[in-house]
Structure formats: C-alpha cells, structure tokens
One Martini backbone bead per residue (centre of mass of N, CA, C, O) as a GRO file, in nm:
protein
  204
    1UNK     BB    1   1.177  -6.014   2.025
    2UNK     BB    2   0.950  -5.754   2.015
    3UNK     BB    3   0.943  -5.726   2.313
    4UNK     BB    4   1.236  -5.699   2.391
    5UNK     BB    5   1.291  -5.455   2.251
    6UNK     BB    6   1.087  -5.289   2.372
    7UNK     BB    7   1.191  -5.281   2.651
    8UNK     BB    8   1.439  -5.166   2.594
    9UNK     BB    9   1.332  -4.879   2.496
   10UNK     BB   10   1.176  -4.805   2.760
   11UNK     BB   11   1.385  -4.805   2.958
   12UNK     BB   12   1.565  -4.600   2.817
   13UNK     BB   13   1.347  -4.354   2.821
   14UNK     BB   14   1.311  -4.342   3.132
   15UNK     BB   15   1.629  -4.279   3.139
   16UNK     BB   16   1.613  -4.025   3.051
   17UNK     BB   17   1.336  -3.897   3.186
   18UNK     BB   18   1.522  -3.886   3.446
   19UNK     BB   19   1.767  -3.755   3.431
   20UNK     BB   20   1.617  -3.481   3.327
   21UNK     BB   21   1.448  -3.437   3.600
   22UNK     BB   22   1.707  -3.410   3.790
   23UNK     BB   23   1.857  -3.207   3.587
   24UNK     BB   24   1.613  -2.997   3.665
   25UNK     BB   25   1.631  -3.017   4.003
   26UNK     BB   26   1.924  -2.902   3.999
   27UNK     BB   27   1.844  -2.629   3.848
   28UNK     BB   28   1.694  -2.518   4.088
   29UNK     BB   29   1.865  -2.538   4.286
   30UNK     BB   30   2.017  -2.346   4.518
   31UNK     BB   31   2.248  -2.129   4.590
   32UNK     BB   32   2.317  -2.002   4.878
   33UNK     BB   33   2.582  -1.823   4.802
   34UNK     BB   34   2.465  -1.645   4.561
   35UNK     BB   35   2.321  -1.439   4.796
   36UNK     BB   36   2.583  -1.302   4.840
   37UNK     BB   37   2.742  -1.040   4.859
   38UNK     BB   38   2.958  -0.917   4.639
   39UNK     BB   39   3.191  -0.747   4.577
   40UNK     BB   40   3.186  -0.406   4.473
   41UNK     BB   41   2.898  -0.400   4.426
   42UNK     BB   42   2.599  -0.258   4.400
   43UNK     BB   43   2.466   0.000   4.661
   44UNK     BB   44   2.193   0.075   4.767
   45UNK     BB   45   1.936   0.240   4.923
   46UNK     BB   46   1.614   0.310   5.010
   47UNK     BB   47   1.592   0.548   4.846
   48UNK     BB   48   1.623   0.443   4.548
   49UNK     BB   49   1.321   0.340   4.514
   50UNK     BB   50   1.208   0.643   4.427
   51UNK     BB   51   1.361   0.654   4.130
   52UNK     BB   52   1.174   0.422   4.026
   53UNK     BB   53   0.907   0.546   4.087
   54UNK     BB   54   0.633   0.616   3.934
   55UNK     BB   55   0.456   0.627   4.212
   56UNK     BB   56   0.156   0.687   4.443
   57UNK     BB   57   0.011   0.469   4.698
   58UNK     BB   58   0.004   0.669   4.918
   59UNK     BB   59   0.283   0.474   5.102
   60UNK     BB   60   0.299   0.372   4.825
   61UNK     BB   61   0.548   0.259   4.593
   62UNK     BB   62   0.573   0.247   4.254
   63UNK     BB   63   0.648  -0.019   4.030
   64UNK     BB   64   0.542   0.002   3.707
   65UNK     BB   65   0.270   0.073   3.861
   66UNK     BB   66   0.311  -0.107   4.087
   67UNK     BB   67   0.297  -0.231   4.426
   68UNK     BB   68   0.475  -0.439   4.374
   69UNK     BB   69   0.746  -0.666   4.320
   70UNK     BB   70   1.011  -0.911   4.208
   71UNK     BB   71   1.222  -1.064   4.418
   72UNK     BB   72   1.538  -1.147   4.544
   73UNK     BB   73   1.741  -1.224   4.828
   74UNK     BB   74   2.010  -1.046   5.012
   75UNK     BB   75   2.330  -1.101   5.199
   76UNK     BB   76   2.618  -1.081   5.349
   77UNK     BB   77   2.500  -1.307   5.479
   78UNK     BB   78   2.468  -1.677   5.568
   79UNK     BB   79   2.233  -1.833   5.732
   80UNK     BB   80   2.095  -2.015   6.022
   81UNK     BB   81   1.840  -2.130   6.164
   82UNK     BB   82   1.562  -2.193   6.358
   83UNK     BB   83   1.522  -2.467   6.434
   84UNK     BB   84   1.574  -2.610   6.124
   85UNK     BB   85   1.900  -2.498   5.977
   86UNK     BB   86   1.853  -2.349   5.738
   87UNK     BB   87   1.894  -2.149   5.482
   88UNK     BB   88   1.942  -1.784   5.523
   89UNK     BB   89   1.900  -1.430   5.534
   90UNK     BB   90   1.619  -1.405   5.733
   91UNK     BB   91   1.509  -1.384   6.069
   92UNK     BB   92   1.189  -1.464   6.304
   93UNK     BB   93   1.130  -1.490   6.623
   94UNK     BB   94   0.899  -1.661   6.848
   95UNK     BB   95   0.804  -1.723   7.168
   96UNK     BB   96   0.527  -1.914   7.345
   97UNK     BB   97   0.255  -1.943   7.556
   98UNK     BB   98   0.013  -2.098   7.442
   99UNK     BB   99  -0.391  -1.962   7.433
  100UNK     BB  100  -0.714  -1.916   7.379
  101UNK     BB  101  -0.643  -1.657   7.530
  102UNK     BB  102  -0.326  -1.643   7.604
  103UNK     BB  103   0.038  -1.490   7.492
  104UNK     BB  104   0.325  -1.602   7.617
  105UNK     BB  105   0.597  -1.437   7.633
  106UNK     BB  106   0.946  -1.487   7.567
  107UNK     BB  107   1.050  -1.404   7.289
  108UNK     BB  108   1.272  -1.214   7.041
  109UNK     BB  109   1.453  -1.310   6.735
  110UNK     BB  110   1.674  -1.119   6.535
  111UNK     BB  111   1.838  -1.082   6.256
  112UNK     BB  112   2.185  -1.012   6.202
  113UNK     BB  113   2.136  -0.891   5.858
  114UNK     BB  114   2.201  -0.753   5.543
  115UNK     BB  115   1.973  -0.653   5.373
  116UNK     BB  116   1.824  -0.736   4.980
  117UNK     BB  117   1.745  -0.602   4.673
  118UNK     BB  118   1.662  -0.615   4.311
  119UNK     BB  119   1.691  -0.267   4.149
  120UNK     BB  120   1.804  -0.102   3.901
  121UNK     BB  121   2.101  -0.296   3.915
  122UNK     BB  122   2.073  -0.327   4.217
  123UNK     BB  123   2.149  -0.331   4.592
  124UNK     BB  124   1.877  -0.292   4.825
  125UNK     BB  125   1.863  -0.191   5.094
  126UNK     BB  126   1.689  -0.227   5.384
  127UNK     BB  127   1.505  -0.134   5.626
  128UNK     BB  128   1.227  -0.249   5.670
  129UNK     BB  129   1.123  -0.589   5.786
  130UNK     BB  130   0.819  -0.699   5.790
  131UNK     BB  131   0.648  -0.932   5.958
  132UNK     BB  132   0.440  -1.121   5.889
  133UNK     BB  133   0.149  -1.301   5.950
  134UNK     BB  134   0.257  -1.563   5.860
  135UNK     BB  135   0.450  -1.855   5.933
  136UNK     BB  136   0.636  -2.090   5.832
  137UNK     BB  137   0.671  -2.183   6.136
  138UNK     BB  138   0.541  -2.411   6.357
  139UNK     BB  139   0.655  -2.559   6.726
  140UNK     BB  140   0.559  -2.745   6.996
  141UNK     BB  141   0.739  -2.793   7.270
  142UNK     BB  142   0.836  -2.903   7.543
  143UNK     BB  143   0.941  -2.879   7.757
  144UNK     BB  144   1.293  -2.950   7.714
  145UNK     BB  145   1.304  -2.976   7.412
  146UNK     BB  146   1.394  -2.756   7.287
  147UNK     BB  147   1.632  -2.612   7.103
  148UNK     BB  148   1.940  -2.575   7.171
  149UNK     BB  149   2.005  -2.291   7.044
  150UNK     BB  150   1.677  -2.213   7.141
  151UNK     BB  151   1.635  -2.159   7.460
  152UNK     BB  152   1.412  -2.093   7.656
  153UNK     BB  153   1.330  -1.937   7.957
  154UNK     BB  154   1.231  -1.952   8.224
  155UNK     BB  155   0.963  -2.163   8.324
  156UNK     BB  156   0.627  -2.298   8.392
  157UNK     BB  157   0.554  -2.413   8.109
  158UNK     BB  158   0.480  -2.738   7.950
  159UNK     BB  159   0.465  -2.557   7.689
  160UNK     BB  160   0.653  -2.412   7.357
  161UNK     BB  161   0.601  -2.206   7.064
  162UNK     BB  162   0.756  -2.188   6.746
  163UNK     BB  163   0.802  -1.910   6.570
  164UNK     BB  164   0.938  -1.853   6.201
  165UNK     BB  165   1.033  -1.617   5.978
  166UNK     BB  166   1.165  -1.612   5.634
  167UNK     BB  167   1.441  -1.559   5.403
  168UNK     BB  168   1.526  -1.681   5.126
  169UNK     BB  169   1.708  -1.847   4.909
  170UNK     BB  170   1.589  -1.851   4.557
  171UNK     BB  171   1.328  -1.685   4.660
  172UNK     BB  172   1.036  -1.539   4.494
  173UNK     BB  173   0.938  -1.213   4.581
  174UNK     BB  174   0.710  -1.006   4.678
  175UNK     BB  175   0.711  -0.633   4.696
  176UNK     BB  176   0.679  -0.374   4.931
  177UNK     BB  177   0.717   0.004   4.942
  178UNK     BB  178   0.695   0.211   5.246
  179UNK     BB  179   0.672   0.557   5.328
  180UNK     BB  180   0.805   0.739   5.578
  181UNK     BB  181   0.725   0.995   5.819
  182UNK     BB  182   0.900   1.209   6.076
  183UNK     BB  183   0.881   1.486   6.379
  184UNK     BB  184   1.123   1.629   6.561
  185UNK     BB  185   1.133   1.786   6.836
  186UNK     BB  186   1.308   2.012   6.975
  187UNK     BB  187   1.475   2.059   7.287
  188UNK     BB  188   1.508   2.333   7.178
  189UNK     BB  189   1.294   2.632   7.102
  190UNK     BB  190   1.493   2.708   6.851
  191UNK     BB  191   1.525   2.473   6.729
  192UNK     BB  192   1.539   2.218   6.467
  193UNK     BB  193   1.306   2.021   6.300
  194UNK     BB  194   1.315   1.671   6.266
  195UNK     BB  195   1.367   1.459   5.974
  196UNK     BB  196   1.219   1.124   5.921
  197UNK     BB  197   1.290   0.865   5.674
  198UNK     BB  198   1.121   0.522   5.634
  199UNK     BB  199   1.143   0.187   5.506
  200UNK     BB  200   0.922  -0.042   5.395
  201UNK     BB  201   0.918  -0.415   5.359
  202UNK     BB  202   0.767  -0.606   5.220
  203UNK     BB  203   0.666  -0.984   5.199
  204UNK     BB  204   0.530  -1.251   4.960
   0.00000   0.00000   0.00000
C-alpha cells in the first residue's frame, strides 16, 4: 500500500514537473510577428544612434560606453529564409561552386526588407547589416538537387555550397554600430564637396 502511494506521488511530481518546463518552452518560443514594426510605432534613422553615443572608440560608437549593445531585431515584414524556409528578417545568401583553391561565385541574394534594433525607445532603422563571418547554414547540394525557391543559374559544376547569413526573430544579439564618413568631388569645378555620412550595424 505504501510503495503504491509513493508510485502515485511520483507520477503526480512527474507531470507537474514536465507540464511546467513545457510551459516553460512555450514562453521562450517567440512569436515571429512580434518582430514586425507595427503600426504609428516610433522610428528614428540611423544618425539617432549618435544621440545616444557616450562616445566614440574609433569608427565605433559607444553605448552607455561599451563598443557592443543587445537588442532584437525588427522588420517591416516577416520572411522565409532560403535553404531552411525558417522565419527571418533578413537574410543574405551566397552560392558557389567551392574548392581548396578557389570558390566560384554564382549567386549573392540579399532580403529586400527595412530592418530595425531597439534602442533608447525606439525602433532605429539599419544602415547597412554586414554580413558576418562565419554562415549560420551551409549545405551543398549536387547539381540539379538545389532548393527549388533559390536554384543556382546553369553551370557545369557538379555540386553547390548554399551559405547562408540570417537575422531571426526573438534572438538577442551583440550590436556594434560605426560612423563612416566620405566626400565627394563636384563634377563642377566650382560646386561644393559633398559629405556623405554612413553606418553600419554589426550583428553577433
């Protein structure tokens, strides 16, 4: 009688404790359409980063004096990436035909949507997202296997490497942002130079 209550007791402990890390992994999945901006929200530009700069190491600027800051990103819209099929807001794709001595370009297809970080209350629209180092996906596929959405243009190479960079919802990343400066000659000899001010947007 006493090892069968212990039994029912256990079981009972059991599915409480799995029911709550259920419960648990359910609150941690992200809705992917929280990440689209929505509607009237507030939207600043790239220089808005400046105001909030403490300072400046470099080409990078400072938040609350680290080179780095955390946030998520946002997009106008939600995306399906390529390769995966996964939801995105941006994705930056490469295709080549790869060997130990060199990768033979064929593809470079980058996501037409304005994306965004969160910052100092604001939705801060991206400059320029580059491109990481290392890919998030690579797969290589044979000839004529490629995914049908994303398929590499004719060549006679006998297999594909898809690389693949992406930008997801609901993940936290590293952000580093750095001011660049450059000036443009007038084709007049009399016109003023133009200054053009640019930033780009680290991810990691």
């Amino acid at each position: 009688m006493l090892q069968h209550a212990i039994l029912i007791i256990g079981v009972a402990v059991f599915l409480v404790v799995a029911v709550s890390c259920a419960g648990a992994r359910e609150e941690k999945t992200p809705d992917p359409k929280a990440y689209v901006i929505p509607p009237g929200a507030r939207v600043e530009t790239a220089a808005y980063m400046e105001t909030l700069a403490t300072g400046r190491e470099d080409d990078t600027l400072l938040v609350d004096g680290e080179a780095e800051f955390k946030t998520r990103v946002y997009g106008d819209k939600l995306l399906e990436a390529p390769v995966t099929g996964q939801p995105c807001l941006y994705y930056w794709l490469e295709v080549a035909y790869e060997t130990p001595k060199a990768d033979y370009h064929l593809i470079t297809d980058i996501s037409a949507n304005d994306i965004y970080v969160s910052a100092g209350g604001a939705y801060v629209e991206v400059g320029r997202a580059k491109r990481g180092p290392d890919a998030d996906v690579v797969k290589t596929y044979k000839t004529g296997e490629e995914p049908a959405a994303f398929p590499a243009p004719a060549h006679t190479y006998p297999e594909v490497t898809y690389r693949l960079w992406l930008l997801e919802p609901g993940v936290e990343y590293h952000v580093r942002v750095e001011k660049f400066g450059s000036a443009i000659e007038p084709e007049d000899p009399e016109g003023d130079v133009i200054y053009e001010t640019y930033y780009h947007f680290t991810f990691r």
